CSV table of C-alpha atoms in Angstrom, one decimal:
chain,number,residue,atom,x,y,z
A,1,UNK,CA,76.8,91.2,111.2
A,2,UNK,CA,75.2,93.0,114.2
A,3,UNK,CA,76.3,96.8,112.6
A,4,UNK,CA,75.2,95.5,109.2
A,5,UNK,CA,71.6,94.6,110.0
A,6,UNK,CA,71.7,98.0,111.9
A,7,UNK,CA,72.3,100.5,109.8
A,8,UNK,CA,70.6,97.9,106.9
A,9,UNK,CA,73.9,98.2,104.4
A,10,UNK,CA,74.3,101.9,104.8
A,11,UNK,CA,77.6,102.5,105.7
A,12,UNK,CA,78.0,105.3,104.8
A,13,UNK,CA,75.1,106.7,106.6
A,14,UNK,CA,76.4,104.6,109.8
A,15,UNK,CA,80.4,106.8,109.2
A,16,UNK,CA,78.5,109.9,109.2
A,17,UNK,CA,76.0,108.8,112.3
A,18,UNK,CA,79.1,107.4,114.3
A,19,UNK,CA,81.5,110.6,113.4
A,20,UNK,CA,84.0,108.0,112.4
A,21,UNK,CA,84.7,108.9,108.6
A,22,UNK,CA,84.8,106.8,105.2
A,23,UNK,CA,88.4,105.9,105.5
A,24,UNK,CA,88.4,104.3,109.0
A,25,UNK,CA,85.4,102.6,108.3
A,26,UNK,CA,86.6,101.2,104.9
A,27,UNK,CA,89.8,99.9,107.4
A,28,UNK,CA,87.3,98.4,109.6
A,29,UNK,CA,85.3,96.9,106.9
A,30,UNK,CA,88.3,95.4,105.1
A,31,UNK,CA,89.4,93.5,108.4
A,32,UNK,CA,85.5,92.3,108.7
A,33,UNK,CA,85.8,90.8,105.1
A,34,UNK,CA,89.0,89.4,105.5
A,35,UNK,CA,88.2,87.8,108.6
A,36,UNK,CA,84.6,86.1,106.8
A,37,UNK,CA,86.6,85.0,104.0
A,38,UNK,CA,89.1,83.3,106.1
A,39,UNK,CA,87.0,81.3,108.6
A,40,UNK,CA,84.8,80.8,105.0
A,41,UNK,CA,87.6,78.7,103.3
A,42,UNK,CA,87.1,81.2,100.7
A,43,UNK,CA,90.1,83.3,100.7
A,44,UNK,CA,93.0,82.5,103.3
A,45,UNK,CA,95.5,85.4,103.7
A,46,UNK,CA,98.5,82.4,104.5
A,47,UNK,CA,101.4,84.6,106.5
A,48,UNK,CA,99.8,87.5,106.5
A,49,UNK,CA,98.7,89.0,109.3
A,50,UNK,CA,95.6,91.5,109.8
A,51,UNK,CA,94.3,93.3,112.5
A,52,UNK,CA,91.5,96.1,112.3
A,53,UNK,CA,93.8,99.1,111.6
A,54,UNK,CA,91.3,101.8,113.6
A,55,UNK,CA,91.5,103.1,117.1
A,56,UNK,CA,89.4,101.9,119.9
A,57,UNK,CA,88.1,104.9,120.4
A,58,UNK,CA,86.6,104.8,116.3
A,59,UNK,CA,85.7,101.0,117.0
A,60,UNK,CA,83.7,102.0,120.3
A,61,UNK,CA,82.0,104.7,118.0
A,62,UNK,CA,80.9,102.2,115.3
A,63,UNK,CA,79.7,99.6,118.1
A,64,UNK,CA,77.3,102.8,119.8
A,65,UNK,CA,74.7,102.6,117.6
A,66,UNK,CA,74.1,98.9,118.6
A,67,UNK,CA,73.7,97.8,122.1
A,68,UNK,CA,74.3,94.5,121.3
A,69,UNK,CA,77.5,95.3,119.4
A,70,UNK,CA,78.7,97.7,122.3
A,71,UNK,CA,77.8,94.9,125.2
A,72,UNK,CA,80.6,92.6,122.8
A,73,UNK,CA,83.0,94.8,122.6
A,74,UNK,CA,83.2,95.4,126.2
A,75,UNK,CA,82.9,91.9,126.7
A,76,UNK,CA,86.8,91.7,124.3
A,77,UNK,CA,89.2,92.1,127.2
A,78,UNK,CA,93.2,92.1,126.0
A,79,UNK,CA,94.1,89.6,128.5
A,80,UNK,CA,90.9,87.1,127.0
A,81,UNK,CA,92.9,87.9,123.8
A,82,UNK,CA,95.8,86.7,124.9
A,83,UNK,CA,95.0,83.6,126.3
A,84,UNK,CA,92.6,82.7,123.5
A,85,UNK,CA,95.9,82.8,121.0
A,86,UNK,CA,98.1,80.9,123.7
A,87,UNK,CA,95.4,78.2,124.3
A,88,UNK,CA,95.6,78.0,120.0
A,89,UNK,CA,99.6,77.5,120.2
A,90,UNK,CA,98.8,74.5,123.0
A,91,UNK,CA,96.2,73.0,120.5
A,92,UNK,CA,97.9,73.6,117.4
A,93,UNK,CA,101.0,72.0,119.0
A,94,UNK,CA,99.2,68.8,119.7
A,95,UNK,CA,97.6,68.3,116.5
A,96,UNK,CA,100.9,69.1,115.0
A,97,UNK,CA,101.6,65.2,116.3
A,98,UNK,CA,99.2,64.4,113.4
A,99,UNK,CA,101.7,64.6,110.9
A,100,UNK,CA,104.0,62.7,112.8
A,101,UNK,CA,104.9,59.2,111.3
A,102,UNK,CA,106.7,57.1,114.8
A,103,UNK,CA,107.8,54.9,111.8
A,104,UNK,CA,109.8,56.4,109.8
A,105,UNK,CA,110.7,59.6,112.8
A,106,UNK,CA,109.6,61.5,109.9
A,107,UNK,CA,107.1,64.7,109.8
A,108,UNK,CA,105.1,64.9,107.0
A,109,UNK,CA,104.5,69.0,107.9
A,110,UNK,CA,107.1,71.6,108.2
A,111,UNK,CA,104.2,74.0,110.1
A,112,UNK,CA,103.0,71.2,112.5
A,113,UNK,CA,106.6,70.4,113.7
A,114,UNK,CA,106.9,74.1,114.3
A,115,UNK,CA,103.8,74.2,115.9
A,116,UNK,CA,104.7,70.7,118.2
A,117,UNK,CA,108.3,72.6,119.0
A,118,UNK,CA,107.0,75.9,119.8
A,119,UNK,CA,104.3,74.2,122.6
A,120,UNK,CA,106.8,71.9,123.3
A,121,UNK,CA,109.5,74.7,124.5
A,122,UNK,CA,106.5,76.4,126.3
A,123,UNK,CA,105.7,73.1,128.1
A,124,UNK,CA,109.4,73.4,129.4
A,125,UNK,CA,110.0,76.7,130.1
A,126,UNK,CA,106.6,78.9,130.7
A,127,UNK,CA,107.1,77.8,134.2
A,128,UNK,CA,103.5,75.3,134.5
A,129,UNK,CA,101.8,77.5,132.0
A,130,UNK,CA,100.0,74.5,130.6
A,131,UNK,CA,98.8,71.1,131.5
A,132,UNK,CA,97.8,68.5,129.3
A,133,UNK,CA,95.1,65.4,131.1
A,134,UNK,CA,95.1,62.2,128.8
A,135,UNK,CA,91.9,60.5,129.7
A,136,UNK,CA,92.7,56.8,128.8
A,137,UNK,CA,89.0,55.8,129.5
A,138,UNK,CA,87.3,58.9,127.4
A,139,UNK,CA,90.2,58.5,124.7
A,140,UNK,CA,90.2,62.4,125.0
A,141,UNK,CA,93.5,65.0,125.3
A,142,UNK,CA,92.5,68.1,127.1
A,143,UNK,CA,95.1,71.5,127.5
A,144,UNK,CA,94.5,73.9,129.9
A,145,UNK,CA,96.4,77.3,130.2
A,146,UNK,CA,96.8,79.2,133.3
A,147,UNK,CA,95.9,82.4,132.6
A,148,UNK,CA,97.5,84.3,135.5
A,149,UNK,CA,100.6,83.4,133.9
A,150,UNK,CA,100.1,84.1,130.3
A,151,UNK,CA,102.1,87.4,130.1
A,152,UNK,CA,104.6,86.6,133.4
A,153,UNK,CA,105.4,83.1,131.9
A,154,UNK,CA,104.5,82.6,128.6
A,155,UNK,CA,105.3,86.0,126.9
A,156,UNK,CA,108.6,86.0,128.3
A,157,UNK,CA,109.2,82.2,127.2
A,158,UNK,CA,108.1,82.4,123.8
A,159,UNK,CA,110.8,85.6,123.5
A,160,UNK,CA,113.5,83.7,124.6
A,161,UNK,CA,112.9,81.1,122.1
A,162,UNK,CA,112.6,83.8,119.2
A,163,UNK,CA,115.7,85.5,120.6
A,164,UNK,CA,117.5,82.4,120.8
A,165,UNK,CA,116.4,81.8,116.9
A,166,UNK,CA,117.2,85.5,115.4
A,167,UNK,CA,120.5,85.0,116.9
A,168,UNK,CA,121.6,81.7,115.4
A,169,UNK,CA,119.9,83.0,112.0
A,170,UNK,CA,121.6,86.3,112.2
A,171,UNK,CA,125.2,84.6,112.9
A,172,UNK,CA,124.4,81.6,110.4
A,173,UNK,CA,125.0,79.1,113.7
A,174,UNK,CA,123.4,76.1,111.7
A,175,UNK,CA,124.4,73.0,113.9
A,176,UNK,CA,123.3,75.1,117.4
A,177,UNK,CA,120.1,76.0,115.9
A,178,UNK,CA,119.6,72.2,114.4
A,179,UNK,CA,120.3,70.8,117.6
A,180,UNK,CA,118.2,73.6,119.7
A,181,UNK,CA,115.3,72.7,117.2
A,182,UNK,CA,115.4,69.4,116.9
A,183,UNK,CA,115.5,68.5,120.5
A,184,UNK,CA,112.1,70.7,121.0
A,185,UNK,CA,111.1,68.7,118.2
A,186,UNK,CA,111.4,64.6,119.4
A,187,UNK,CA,108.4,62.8,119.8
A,188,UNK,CA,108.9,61.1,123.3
A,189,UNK,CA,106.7,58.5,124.7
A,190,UNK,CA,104.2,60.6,126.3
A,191,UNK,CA,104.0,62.4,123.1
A,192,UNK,CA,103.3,59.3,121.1
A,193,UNK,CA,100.3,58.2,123.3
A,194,UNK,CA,99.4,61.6,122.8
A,195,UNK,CA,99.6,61.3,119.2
A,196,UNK,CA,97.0,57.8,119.8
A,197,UNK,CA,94.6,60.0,121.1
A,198,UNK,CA,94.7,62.4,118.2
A,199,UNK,CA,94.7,60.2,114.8
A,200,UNK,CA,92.1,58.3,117.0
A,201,UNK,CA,89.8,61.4,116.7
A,202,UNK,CA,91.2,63.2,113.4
A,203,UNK,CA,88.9,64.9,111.2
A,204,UNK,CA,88.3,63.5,107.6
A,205,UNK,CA,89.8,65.8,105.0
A,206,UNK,CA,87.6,68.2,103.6
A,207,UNK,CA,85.6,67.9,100.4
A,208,UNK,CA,84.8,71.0,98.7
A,209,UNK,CA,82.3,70.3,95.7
A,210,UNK,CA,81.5,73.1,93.2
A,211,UNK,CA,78.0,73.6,92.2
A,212,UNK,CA,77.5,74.3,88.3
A,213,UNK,CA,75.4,77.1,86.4
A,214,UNK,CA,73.7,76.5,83.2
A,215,UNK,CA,71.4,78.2,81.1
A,216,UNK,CA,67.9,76.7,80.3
A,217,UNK,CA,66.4,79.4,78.0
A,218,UNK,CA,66.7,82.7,79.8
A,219,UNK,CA,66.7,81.3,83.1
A,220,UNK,CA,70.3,80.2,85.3
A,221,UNK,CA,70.0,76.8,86.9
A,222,UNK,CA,71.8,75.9,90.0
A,223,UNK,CA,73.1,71.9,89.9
A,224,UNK,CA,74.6,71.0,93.4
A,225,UNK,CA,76.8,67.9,94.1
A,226,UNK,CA,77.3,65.6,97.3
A,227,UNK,CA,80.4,66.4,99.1
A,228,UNK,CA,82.2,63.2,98.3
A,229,UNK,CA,85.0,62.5,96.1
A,230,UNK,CA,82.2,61.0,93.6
A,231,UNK,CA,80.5,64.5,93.8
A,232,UNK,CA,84.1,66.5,93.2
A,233,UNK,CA,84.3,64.5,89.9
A,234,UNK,CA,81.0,64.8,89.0
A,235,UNK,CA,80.7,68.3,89.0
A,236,UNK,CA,84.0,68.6,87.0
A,237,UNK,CA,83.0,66.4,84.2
A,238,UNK,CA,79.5,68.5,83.8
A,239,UNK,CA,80.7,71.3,82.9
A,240,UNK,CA,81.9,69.8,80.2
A,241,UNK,CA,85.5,71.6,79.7
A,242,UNK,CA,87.6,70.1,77.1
């Protein structure tokens, strides 16, 4: 946003100013608007993966005419990287208990059992990478990652658990690899109180309402609708498609 409002739009002006060229900057740009569109709910890229495919050296370039944008980018260490995405497996491996029914023993998500394994054979094996505090009187679940051991511990943990899973796909070993995944997979007593704490605290599902266009004369009208399922229903039946 910061390299936008800088060079007011002009980006081509701002590859010529930078030395950076049309073609990197259209790779840049296409990571910037996948990245909006995904944390927009507008567009989600599902298993693909996308990094900005341009050198530091061209990113540094772009970020120059901006002191703002250049004091962020040196702020983006790899290591903060790092432990930013293995404090996201610890959270998305406790939320993963959200789809957990202690009922039926049944999840109700392929991903979040995934997720819940994967954190649960880091809690194992990473050596004290993470800690989880329950807080019985705050009703609040807190994990923490050491970050010290992120690429001693964790790296090499998470690779053994891959390894151990490309080898049982790759030799068709079904009942080992059931039996590995399942036991990284059972919700133990610990786990369940976790669980408490979670559906205590889950988010209500998302209503996305569509606004509706219509023409009065020469003019477009904007009709917006409360985000409720009332609203969701509403706008569908105004615009009147048979």
């Amino acid at each position: 946003m910061d390299l936008y409002n800088t060079c007011e739009g002009n980006w081509e002006q701002l590859a010529t100013k930078t030395g950076v060229g049309i073609l990197l900057l259209d790779k840049f740009l296409d990571y910037a608007a996948r990245f909006l569109s995904n944390i927009g709910n507008y567009f989600g890229s599902g298993d693909q993966k996308f990094t900005p495919d341009i050198s530091g050296e061209a990113l540094n370039s772009l970020a120059s005419v901006s002191s703002s944008s250049s004091k962020i980018l040196e702020q983006i260490k790899p290591d903060d990287i790092a432990y930013n995405m293995y404090l996201q497996l610890g959270v998305d491996g406790l939320r993963g208990l959200e789809n957990y029914d202690p009922t039926t023993k049944i999840w109700g998500q392929a991903h979040s059992r995934a997720h819940y394994a994967i954190f649960q054979h880091l809690l194992r094996d990473s050596g004290g990478l993470y800690t989880v505090t329950k807080d019985v009187e705050m009703n609040s679940l807190t994990v923490k990652v050491d970050q010290s051991r992120v690429i001693s511990r964790g790296k090499s943990s998470l690779g053994r658990m891959l390894l151990k899973l490309f080898i049982y796909r790759c030799t068709a070993d079904v009942s080992n690899c059931r039996r590995f995944y399942e036991n990284l997979s059972i919700v133990d007593g610990e786990a369940l109180k976790w669980r408490d704490i979670l559906v205590s605290k889950k988010d209500p599902p998302l209503v996305f309402s569509q606004a509706n266009t219509y023409l009065v004369g020469d003019d477009v009208k904007i009709k917006e609708y409360e985000p409720t399922a009332q609203g969701v229903v509403q706008s569908w039946a105004e615009r009147s498609i048979e």
